[in-house]
Tab-separated table of C-alpha atoms and ligand atoms in Angstrom:
chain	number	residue	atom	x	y	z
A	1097	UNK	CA	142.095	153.953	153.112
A	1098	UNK	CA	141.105	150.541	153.570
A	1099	UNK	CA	142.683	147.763	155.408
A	1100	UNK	CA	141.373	144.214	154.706
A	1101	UNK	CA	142.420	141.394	157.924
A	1102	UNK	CA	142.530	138.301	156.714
A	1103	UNK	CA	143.196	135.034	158.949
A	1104	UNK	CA	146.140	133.876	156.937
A	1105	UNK	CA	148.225	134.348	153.623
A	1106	UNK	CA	146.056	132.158	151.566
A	1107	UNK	CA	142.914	133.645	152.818
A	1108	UNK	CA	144.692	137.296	151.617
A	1109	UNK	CA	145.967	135.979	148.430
A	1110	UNK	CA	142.247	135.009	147.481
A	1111	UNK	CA	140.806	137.530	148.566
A	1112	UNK	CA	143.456	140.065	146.221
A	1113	UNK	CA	142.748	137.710	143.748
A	1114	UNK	CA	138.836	137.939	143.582
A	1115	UNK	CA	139.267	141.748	143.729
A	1116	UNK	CA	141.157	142.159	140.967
A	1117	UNK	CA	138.803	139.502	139.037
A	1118	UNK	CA	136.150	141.419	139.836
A	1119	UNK	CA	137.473	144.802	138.527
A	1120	UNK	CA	138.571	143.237	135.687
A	1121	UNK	CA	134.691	142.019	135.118
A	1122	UNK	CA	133.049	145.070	136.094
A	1123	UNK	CA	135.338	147.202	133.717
A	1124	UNK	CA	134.234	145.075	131.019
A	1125	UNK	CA	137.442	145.378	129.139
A	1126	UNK	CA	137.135	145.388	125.059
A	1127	UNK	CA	139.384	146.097	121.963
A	1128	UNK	CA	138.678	149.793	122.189
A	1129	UNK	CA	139.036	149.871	126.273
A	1130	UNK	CA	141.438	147.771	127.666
A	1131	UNK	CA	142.277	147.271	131.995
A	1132	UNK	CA	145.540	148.499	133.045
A	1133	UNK	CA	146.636	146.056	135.719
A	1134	UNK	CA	150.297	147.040	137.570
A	1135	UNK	CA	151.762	143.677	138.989
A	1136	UNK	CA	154.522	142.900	141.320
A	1137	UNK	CA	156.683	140.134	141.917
A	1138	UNK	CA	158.350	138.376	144.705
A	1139	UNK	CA	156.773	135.546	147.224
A	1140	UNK	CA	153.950	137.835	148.579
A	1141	UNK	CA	151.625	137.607	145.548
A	1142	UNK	CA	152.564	134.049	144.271
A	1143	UNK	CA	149.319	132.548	145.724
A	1144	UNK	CA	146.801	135.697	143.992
A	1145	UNK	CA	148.548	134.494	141.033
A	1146	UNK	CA	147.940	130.662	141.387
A	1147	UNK	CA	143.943	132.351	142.263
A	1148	UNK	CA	144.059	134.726	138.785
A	1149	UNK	CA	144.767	131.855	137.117
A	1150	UNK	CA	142.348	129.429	138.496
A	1151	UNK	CA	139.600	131.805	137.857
A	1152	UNK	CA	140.735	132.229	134.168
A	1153	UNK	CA	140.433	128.675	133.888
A	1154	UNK	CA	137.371	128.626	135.121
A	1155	UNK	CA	136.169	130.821	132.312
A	1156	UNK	CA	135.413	133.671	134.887
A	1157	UNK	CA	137.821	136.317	133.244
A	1158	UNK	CA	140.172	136.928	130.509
A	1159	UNK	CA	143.093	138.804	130.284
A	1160	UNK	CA	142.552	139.151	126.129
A	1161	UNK	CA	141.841	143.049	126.871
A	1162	UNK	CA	144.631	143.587	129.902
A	1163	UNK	CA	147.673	145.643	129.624
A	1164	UNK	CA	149.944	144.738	132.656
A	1165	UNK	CA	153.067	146.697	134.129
A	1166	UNK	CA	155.773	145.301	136.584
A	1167	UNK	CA	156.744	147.432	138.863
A	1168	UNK	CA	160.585	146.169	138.636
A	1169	UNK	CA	163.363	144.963	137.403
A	1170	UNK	CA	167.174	143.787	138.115
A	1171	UNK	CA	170.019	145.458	136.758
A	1172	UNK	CA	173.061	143.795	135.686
A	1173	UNK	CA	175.317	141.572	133.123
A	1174	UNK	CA	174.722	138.821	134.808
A	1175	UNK	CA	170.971	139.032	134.991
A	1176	UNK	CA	169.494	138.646	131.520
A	1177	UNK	CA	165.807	138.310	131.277
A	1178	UNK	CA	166.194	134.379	130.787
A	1179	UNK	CA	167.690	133.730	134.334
A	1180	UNK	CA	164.650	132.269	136.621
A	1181	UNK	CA	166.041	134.948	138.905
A	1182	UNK	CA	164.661	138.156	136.777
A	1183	UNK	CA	161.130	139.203	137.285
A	1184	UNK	CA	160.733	138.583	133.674
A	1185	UNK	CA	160.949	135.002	134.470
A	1186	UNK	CA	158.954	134.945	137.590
A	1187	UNK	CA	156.109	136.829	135.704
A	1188	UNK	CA	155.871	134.064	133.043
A	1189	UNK	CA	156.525	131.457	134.775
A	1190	UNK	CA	154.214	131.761	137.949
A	1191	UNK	CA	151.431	134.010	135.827
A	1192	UNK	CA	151.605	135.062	131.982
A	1193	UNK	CA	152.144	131.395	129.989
A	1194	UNK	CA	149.348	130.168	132.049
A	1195	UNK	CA	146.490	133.160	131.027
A	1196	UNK	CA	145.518	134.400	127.656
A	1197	UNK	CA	147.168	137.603	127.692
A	1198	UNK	CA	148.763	138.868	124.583
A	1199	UNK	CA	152.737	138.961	125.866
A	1200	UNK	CA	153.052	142.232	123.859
A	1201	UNK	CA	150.814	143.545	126.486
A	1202	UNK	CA	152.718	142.274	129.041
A	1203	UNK	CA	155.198	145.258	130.503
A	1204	UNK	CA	158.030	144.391	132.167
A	1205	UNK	CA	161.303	146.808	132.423
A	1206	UNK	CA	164.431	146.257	130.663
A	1207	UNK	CA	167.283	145.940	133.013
A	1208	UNK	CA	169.355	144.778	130.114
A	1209	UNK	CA	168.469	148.245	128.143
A	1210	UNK	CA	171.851	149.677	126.481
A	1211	UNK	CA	170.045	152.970	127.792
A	1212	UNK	CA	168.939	152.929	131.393
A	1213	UNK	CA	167.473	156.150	131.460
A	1214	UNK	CA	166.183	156.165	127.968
A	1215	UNK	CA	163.769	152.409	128.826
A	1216	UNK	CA	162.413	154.456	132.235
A	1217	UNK	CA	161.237	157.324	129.983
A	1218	UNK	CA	159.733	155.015	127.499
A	1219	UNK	CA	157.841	152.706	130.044
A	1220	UNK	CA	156.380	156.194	131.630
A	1221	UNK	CA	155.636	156.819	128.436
A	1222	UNK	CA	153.791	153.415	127.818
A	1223	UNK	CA	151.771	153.611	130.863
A	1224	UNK	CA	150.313	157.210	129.506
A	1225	UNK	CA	149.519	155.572	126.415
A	1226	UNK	CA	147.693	153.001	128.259
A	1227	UNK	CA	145.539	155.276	130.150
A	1228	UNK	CA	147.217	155.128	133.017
A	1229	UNK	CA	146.957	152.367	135.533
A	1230	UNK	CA	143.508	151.209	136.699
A	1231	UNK	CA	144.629	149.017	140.038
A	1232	UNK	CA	147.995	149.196	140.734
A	1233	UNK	CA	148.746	146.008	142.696
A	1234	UNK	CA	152.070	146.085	144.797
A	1235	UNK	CA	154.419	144.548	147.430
A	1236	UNK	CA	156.457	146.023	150.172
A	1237	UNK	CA	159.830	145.075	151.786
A	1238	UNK	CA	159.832	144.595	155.339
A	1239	UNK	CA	161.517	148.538	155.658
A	1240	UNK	CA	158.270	149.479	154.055
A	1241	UNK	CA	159.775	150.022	150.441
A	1242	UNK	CA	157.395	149.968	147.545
A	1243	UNK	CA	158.616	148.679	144.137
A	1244	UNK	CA	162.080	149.333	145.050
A	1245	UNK	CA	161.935	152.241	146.514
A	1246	UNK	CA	164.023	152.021	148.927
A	1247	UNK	CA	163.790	154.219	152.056
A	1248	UNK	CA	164.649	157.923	151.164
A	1249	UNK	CA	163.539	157.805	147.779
A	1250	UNK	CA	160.925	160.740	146.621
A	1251	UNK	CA	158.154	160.494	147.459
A	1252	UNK	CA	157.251	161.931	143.715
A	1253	UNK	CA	159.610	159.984	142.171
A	1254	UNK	CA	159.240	158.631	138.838
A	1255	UNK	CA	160.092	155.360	136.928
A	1256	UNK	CA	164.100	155.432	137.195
A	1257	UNK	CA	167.420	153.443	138.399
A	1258	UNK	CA	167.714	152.631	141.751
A	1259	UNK	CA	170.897	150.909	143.992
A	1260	UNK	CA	169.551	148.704	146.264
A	1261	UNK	CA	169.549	149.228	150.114
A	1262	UNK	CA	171.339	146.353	151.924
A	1263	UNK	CA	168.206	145.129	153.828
A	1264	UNK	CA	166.555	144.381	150.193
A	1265	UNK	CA	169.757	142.601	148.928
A	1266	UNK	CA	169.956	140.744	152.106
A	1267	UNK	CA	166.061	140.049	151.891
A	1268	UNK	CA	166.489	138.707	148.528
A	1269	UNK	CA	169.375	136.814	148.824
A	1270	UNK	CA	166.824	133.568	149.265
A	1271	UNK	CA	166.586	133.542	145.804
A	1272	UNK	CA	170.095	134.178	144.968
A	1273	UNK	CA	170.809	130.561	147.017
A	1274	UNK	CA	171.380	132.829	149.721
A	1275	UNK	CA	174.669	134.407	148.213
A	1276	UNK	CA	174.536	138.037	148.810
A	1277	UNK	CA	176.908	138.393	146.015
A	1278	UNK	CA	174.981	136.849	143.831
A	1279	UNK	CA	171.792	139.732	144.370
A	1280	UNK	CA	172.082	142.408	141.891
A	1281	UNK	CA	172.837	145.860	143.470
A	1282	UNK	CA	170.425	147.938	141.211
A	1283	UNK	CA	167.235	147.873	139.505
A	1284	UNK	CA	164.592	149.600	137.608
A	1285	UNK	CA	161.868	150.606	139.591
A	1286	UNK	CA	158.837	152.625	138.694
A	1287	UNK	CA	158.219	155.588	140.948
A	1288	UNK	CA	156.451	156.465	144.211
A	1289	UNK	CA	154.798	159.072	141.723
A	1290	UNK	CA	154.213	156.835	138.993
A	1291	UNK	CA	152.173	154.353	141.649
A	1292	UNK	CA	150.308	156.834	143.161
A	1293	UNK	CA	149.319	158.419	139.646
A	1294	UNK	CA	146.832	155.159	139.187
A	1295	UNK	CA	143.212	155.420	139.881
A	1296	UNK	CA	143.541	152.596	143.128
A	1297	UNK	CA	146.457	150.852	145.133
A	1298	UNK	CA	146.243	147.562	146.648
A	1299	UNK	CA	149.089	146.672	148.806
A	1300	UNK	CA	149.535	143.179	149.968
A	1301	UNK	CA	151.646	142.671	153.362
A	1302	UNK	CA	151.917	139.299	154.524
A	1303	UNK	CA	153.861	137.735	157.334
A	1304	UNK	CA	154.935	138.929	160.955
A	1305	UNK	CA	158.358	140.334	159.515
A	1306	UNK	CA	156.047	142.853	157.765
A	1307	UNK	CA	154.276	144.168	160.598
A	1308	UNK	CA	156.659	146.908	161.063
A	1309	UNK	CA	155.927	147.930	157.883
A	1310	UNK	CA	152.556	147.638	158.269
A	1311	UNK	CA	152.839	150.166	161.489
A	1312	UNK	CA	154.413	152.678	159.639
A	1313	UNK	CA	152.327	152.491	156.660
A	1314	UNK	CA	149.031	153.422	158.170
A	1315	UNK	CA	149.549	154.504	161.943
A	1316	UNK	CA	152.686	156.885	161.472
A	1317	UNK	CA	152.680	159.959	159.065
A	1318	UNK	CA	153.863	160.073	155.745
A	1319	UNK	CA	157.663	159.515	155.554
A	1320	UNK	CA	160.188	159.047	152.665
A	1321	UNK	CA	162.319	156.401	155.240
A	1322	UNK	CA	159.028	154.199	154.890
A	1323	UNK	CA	157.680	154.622	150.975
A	1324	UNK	CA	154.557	152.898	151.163
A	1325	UNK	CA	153.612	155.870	153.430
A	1326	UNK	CA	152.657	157.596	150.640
A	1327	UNK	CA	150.091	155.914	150.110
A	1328	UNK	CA	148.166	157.411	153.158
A	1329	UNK	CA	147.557	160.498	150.690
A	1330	UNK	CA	146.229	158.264	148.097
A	1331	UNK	CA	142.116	158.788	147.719
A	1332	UNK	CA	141.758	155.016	146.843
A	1333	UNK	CA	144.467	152.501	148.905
A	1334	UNK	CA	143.594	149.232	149.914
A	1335	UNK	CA	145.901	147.233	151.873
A	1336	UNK	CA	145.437	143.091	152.358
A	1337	UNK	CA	146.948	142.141	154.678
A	1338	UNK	CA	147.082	138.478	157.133
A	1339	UNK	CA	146.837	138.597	160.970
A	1340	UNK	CA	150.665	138.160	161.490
A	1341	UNK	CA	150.900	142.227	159.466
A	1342	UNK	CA	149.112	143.441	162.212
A	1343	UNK	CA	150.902	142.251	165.299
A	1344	UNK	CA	152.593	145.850	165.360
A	1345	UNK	CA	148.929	147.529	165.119
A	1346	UNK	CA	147.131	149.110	168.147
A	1347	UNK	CA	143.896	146.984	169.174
A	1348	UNK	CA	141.524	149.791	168.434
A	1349	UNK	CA	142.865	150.249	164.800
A	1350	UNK	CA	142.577	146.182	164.124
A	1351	UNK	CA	139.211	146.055	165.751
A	1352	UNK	CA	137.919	149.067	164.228
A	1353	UNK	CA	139.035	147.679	160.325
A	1354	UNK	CA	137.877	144.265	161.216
A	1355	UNK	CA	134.371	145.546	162.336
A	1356	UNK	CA	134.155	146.678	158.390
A	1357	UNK	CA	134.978	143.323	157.338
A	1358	UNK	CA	131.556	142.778	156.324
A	1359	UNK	CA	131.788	145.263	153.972
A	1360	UNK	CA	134.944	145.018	152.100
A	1361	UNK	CA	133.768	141.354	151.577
A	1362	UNK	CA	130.513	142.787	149.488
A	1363	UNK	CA	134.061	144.024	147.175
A	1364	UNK	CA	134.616	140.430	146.280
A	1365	UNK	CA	131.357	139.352	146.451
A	1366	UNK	CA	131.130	136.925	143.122
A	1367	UNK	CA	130.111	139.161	140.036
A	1368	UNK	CA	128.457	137.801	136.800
A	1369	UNK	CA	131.599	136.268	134.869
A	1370	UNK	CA	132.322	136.450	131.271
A	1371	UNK	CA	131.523	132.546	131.193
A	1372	UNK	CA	127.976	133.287	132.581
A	1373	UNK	CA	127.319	136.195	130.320
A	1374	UNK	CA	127.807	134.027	127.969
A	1375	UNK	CA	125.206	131.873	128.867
A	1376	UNK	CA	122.868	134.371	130.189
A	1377	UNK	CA	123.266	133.677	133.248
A	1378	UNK	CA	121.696	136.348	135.915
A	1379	UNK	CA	123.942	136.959	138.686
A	1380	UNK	CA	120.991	136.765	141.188
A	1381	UNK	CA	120.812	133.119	140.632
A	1382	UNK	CA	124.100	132.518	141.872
A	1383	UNK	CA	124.230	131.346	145.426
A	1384	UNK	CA	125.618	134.227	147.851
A	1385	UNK	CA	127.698	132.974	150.322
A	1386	UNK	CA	127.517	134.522	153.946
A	1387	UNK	CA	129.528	137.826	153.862
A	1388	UNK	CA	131.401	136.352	156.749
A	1389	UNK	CA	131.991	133.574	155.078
A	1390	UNK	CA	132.792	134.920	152.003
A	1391	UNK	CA	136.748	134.587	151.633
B	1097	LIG	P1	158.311	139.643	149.012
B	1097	LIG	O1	158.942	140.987	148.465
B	1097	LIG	O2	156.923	139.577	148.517
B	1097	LIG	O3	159.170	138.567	148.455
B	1097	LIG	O4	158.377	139.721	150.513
B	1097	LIG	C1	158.225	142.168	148.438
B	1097	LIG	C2	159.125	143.351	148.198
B	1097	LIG	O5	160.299	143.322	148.582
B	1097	LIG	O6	158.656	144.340	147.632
């Protein structure tokens, strides 16, 4: 396991953001081979996003060869894929219009789906035909639930319905115009399982009402009351986390991961990007920046 201090939530979101650009570049994704990218949603990974798309911009990486998959989805009448509440809106809005990925490669879960059970199977389904997931990129609630798995869920569990527990509603109720009534009360959720089935993990946990979480993550044992637990038995897990995560850490555990600072930050260390390939470019004539300085 990894776990990656950053001074604060922008300095995180960047430094998720030029880890996934550089997977992305060193897979070098084609028509034949494309990157399977799982995304989350909510106000923890709004700024990697604004950072993805900056470096697309920049001509530093396409998403022309990238299959994403959301982790979740609302349930109910009243929350059709066109409300700005969905995560079908908050993925297009804050990330997919903006990039050049094809939107039929864009997975999101149905929550509208006359079949509940029958659009879990088939998203499972999709994510085998993909390959599987590459870098699984997720979220957690400040009772440590991953996706929405909520505490209690299996620990193997697969893509499926879930009711919410009260601390997400209440959690979520900020974008609801804080009306708990308004906050759907289920949701489609891909599994503990299905997470832990990709190749590597990278949780981002921002904010001192996360520290908790954060605690019980990595210093307790794996436990079904805190999903992202699970993760613990995961051979490649990276969490990202700001300084306000770790206020619920011992000393020796923050002082021991900050010590390796220097070298997660050779992870994100600028790699030759598609724009510079295309120019022939060699990536040793690219200035380094300091490896503490490189964030
Ligand atoms: P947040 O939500 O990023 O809005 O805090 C994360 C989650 O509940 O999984």
């Amino acid at each position: 396991m990894r776990l990656v201090i950053l001074d604060d939530y922008d300095l995180a979101s960047e430094w998720a953001a030029k880890y996934i650009r550089n997977k992305i570049i060193q897979f070098k994704p084609c028509a034949e081979r494309y990157f399977t990218l799982g995304l989350p949603t909510g106000s923890t990974p709004f700024s990697c996003y604004q950072k993805l798309i900056e470096y697309y911009r920049n001509g530093d990486i396409s998403f022309k060869y990238v299959k994403t998959f959301n982790m979740d989805e609302y349930v109910g009448e009243l929350m059709q894929r066109e409300k700005p509440e969905s995560y079908h809106s908050y993925m297009w809005n804050n990330f997919f219009k903006h990039i050049d990925i094809d939107p039929a490669n864009a997975h999101v879960l149905d929550g509208n789906a006359d079949d509940l059970e029958a659009e879990c199977e088939a998203y499972e389904q999709k994510i085998a035909e993909a390959g599987g997931i590459e870098l699984f990129v997720g979220g957690i609630g400040p009772d440590g639930h991953i996706a929405f798995n909520e505490p209690g869920s299996s620990l193997v569990s697969r893509t499926r319905v879930k009711m919410l527990a009260k601390d997400t509603i209440v959690a979520n109720a900020r974008f609801f115009g804080n009306d708990l009534l308004k906050v759907p009360t289920m949701a489609l959720t891909v599994g503990v399982g299905t997470v832990m089935d990709s190749k590597e993990v990278m949780i981002l946990i921002t904010g001192a009402h996360k520290a908790f979480a954060l605690y019980k993550a990595i210093e307790e044992g794996v436990n079904h009351m805190w999903t992202v637990s699970a993760f613990q038995q995961h051979p490649r897990t990276i969490f990202v986390c700001d300084e306000d995560a770790t206020l619920e850490l011992r000393v020796k555990t923050v002082k021991y991961f900050k010590g390796l600072m220097h070298v997660h930050n050779k992870l994100v260390d600028p790699v030759l990007s598609i724009k510079e390939k295309h120019l022939g470019i060699k990536t040793e004539s690219k200035p380094r920046p300091r490896q503490d300085q490189d964030i």
